[in-house]
PDB file of C-alpha atoms in Angstrom:
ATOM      1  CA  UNK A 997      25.676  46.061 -30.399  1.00  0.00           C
ATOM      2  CA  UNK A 998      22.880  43.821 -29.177  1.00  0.00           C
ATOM      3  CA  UNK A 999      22.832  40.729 -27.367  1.00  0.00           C
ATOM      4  CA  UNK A1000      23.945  38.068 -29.894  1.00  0.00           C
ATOM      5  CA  UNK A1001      26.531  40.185 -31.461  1.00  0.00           C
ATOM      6  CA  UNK A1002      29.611  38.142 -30.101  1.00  0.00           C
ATOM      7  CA  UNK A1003      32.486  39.873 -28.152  1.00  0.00           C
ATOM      8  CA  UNK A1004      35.141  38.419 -30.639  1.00  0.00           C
ATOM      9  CA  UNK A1005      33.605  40.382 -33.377  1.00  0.00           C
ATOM     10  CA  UNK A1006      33.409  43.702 -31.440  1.00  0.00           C
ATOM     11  CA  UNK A1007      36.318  46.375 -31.394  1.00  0.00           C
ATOM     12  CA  UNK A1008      39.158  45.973 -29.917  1.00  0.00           C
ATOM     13  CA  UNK A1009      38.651  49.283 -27.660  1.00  0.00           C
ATOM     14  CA  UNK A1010      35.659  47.222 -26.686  1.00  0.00           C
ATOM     15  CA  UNK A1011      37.510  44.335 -25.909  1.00  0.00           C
ATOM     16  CA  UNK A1012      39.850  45.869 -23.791  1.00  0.00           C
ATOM     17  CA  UNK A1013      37.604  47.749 -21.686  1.00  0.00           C
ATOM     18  CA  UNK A1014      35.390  44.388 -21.383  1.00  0.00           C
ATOM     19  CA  UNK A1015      38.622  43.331 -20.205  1.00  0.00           C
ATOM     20  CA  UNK A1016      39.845  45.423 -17.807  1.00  0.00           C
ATOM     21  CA  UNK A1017      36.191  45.388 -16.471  1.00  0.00           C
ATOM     22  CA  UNK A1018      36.373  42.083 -15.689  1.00  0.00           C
ATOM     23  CA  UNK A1019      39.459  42.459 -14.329  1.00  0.00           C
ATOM     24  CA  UNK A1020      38.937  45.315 -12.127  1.00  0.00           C
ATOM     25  CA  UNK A1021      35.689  43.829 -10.854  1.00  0.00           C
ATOM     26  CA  UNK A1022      37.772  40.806  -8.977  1.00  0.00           C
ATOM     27  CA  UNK A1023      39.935  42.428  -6.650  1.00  0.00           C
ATOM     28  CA  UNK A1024      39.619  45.683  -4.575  1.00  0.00           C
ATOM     29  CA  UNK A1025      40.258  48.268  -7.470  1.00  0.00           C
ATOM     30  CA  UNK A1026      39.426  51.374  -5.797  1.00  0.00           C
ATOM     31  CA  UNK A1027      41.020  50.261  -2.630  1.00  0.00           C
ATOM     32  CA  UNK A1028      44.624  50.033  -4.081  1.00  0.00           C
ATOM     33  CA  UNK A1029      43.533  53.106  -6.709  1.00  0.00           C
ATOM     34  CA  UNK A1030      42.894  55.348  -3.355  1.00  0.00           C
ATOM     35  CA  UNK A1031      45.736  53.510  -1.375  1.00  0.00           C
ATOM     36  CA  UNK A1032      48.100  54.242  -3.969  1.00  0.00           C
ATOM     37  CA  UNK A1033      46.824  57.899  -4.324  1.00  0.00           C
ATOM     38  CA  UNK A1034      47.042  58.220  -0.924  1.00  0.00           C
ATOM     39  CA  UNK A1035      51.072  57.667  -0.960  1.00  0.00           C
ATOM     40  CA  UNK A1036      51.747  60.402  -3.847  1.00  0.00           C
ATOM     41  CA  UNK A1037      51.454  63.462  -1.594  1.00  0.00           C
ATOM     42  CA  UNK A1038      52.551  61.509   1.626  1.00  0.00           C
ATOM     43  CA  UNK A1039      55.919  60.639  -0.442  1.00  0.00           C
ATOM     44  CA  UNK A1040      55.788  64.293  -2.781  1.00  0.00           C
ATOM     45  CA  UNK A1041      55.361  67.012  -0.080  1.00  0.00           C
ATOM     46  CA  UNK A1042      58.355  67.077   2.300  1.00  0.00           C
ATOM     47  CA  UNK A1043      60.690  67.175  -1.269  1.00  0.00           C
ATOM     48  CA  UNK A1044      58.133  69.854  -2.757  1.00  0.00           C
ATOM     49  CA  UNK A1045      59.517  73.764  -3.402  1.00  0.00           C
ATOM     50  CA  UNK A1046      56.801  76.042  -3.932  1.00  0.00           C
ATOM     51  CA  UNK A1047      57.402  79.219  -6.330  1.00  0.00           C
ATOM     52  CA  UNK A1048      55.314  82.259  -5.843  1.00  0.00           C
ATOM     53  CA  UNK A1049      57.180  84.502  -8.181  1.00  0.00           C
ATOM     54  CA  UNK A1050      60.599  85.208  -7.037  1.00  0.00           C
ATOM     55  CA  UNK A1051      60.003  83.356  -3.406  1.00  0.00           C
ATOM     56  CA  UNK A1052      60.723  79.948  -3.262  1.00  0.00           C
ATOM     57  CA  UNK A1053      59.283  78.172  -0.114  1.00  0.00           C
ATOM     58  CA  UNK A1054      60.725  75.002   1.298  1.00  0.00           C
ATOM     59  CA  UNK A1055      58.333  72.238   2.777  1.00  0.00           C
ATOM     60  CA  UNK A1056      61.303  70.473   3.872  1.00  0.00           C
ATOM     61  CA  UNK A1057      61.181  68.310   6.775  1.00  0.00           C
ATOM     62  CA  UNK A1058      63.292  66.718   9.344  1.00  0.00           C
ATOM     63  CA  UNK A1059      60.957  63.637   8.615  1.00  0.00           C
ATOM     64  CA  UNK A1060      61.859  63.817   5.308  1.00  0.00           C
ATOM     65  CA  UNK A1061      62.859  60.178   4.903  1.00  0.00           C
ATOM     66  CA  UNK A1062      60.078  58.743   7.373  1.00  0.00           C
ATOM     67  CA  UNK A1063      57.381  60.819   5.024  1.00  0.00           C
ATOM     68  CA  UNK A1064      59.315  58.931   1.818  1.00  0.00           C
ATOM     69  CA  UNK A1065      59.489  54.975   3.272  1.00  0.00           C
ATOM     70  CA  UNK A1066      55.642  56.005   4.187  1.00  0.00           C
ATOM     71  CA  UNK A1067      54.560  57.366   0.730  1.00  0.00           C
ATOM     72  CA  UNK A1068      56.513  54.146  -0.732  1.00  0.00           C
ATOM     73  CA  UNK A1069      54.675  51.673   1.415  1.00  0.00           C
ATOM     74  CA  UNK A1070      51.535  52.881   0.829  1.00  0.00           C
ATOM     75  CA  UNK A1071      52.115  52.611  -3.349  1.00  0.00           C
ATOM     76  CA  UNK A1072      53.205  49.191  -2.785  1.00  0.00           C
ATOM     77  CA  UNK A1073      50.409  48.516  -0.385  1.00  0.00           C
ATOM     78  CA  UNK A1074      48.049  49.654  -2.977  1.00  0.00           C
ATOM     79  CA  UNK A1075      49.650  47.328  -5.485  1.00  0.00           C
ATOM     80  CA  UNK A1076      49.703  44.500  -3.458  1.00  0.00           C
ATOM     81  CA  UNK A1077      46.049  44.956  -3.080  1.00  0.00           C
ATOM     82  CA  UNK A1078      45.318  44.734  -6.728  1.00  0.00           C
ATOM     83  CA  UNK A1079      47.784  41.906  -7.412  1.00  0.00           C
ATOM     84  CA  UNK A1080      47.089  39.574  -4.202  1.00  0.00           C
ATOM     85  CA  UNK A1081      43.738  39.962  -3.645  1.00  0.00           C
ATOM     86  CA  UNK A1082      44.976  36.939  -0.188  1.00  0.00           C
ATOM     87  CA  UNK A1083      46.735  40.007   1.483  1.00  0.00           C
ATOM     88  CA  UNK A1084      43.376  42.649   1.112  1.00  0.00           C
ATOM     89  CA  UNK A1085      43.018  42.929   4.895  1.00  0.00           C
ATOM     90  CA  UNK A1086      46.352  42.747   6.042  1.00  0.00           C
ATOM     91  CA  UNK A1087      47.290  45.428   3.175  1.00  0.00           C
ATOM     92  CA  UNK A1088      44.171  47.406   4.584  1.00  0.00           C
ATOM     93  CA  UNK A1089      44.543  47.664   8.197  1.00  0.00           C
ATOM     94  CA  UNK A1090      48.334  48.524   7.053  1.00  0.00           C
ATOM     95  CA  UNK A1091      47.133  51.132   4.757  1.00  0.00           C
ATOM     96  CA  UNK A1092      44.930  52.499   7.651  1.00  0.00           C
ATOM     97  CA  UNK A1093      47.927  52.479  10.188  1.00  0.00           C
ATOM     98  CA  UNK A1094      50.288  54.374   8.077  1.00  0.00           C
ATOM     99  CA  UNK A1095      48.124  57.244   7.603  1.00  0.00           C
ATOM    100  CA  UNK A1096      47.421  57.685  10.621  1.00  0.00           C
ATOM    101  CA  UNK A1097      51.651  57.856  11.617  1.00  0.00           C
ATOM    102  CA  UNK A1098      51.510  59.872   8.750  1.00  0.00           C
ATOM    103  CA  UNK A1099      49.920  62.542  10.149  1.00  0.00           C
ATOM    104  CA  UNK A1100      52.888  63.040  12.668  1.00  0.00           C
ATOM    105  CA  UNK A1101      55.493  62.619  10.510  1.00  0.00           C
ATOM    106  CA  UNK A1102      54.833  63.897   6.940  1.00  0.00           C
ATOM    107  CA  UNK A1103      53.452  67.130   7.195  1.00  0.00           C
ATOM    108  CA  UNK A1104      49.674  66.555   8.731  1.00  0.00           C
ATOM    109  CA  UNK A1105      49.196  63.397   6.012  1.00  0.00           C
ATOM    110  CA  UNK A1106      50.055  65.135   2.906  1.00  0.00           C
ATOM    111  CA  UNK A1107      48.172  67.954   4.197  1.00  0.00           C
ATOM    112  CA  UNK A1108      45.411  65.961   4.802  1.00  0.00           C
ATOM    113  CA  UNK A1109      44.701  64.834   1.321  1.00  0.00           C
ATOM    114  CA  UNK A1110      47.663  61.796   1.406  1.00  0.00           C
ATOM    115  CA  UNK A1111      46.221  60.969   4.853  1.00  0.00           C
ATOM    116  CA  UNK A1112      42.100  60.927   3.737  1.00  0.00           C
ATOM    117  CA  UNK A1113      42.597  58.811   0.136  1.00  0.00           C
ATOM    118  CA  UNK A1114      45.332  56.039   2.548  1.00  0.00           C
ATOM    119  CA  UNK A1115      42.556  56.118   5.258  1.00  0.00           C
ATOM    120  CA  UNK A1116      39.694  55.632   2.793  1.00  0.00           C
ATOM    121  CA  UNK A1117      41.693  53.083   0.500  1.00  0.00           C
ATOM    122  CA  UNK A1118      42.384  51.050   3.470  1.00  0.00           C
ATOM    123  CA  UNK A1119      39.102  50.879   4.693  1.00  0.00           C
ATOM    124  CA  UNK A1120      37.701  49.612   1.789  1.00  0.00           C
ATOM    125  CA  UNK A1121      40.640  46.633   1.102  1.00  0.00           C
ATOM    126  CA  UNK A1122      39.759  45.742   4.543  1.00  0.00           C
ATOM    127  CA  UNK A1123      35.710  45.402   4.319  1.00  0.00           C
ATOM    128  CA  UNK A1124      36.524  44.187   0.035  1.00  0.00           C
ATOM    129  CA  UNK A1125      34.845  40.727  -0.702  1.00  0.00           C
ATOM    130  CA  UNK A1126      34.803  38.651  -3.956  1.00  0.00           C
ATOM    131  CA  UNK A1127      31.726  38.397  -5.440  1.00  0.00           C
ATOM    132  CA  UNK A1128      30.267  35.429  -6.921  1.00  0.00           C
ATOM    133  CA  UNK A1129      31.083  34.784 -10.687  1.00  0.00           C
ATOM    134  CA  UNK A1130      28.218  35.840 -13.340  1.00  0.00           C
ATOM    135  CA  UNK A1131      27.583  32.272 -14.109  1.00  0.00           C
ATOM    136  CA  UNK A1132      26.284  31.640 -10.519  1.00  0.00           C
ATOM    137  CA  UNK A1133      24.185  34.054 -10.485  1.00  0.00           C
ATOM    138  CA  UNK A1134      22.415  33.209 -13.879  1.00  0.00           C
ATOM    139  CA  UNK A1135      22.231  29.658 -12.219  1.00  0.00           C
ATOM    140  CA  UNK A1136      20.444  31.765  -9.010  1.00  0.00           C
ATOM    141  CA  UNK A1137      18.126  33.544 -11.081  1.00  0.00           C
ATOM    142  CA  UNK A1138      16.826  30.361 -13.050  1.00  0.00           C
ATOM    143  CA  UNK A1139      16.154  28.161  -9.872  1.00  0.00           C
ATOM    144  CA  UNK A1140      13.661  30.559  -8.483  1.00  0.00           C
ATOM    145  CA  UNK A1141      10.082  30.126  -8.886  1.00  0.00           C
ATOM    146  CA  UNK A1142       8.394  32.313 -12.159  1.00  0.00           C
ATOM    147  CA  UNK A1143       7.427  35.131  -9.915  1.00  0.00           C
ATOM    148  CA  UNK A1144      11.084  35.615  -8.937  1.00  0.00           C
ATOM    149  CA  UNK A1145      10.777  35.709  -5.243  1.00  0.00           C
ATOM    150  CA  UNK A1146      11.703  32.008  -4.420  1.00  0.00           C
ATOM    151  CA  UNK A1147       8.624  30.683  -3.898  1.00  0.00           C
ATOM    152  CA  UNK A1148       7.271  33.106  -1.673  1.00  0.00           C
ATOM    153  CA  UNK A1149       4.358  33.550  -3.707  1.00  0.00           C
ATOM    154  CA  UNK A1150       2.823  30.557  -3.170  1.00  0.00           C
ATOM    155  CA  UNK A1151       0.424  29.124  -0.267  1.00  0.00           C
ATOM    156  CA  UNK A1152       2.019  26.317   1.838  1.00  0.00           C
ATOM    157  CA  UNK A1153       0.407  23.216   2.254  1.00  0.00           C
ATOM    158  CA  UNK A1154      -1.017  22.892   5.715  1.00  0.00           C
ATOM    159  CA  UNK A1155       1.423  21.244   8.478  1.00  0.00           C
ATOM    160  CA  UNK A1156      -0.646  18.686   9.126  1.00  0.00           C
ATOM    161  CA  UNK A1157      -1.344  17.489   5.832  1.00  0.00           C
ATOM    162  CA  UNK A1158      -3.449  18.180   2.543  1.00  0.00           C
ATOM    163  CA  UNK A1159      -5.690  21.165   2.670  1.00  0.00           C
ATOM    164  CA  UNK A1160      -8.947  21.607   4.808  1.00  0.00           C
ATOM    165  CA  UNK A1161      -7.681  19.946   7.436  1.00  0.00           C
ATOM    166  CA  UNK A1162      -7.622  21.937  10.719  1.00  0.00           C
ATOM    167  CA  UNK A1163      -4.449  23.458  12.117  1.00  0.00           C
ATOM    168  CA  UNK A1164      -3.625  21.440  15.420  1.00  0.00           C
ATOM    169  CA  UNK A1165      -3.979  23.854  18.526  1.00  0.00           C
ATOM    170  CA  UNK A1166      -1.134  25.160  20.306  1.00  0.00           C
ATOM    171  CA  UNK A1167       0.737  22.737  22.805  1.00  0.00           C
ATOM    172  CA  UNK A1168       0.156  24.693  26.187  1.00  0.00           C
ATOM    173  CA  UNK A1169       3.120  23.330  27.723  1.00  0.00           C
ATOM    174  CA  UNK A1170       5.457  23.488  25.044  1.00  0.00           C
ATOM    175  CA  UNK A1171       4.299  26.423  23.502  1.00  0.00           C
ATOM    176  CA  UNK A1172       5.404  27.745  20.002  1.00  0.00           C
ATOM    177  CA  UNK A1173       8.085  25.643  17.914  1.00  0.00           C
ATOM    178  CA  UNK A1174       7.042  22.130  19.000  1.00  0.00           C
ATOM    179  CA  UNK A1175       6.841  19.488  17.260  1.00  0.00           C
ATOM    180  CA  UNK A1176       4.096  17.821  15.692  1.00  0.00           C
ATOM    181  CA  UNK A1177       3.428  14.656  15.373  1.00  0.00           C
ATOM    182  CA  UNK A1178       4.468  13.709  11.866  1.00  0.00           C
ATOM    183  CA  UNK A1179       8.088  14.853  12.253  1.00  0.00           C
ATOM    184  CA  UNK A1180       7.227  18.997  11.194  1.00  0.00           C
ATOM    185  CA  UNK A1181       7.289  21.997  13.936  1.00  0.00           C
ATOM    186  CA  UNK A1182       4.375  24.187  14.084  1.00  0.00           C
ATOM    187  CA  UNK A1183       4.901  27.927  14.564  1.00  0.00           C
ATOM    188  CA  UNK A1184       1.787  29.294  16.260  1.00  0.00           C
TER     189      UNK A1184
END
């Protein structure tokens, strides 16, 4: 596919992931992804029964419905973060705060993996921020100067006006950062 080749005309596997692309790129994705990951083995664990061979052990808890309401909030908190991106840092320092009462009352956090992926998917809802749209930063990038570095390329003109005249010396009293005569601060 190259450059002009319209999306319209492309598959529609393409489409869709073009699609969800965009989509995932304007709200914390891997925040609720991690949050919501976070609240399987939270919720899972205290209902589990492990078979090795005849033996059946029980990771039953007394907990059992605090380690549920946990594992539930978490999934929803992970939702809520892809859905209303306005909640991201409430649903984050949430996320944090139930794994860490998770690791009292469900089992050590999942056994530590329901506790790490909440603790991890909060942290990033909480430091998430939109980016700026594509068109804005094609706008950006054809403002700056040819070199590309905003003009930082280039020689100033002199403070004091055109070029060859002499830099005024340094107010003594004043010092750096005053200001010059025709309105401009000198630096130096």
């Amino acid at each position: 596919m190259s450059a002009e080749t319209s999306v319209q005309s492309a598959g529609s596997f393409t489409r869709l992931r073009l699609r969800f692309r965009d989509w995932r790129g304007s709200r914390p994705f891997w925040a609720g992804l991690f949050t919501m990951l976070g609240g399987v083995p939270i919720a899972y664990f205290p209902y589990a029964t492990l078979k090795l061979g005849t033996m059946s052990i029980a990771m039953a808890t007394t907990a059992g419905a605090g380690s549920l309401i946990i594992g539930v909030l978490l999934f929803t908190l992970g939702l809520t973060m892809w859905f209303q991106q306005a909640t991201r840092i409430f649903a984050g320092v949430a996320a944090i705060v139930l794994a860490l009462v998770s690791l009292v009352v469900s089992n050590i956090g999942g056994f530590i993996l329901g506790f790490l992926f909440a603790l991890i998917g909060g942290a990033l809802s909480a430091s998430w921020a939109p980016g700026k749209p594509a068109a804005d930063a094609g706008r950006r990038a054809a403002s700056q100067d040819p070199a590309g570095d905003g003009g930082a390329g280039t020689a100033p003109e002199n403070a004091t006006g055109g070029p060859g005249e002499p830099h005024p010396l340094p107010d003594p009293v004043h010092g750096a950062g005053a200001e010059d005569s025709n309105g401009g601060y000198r630096v130096g």
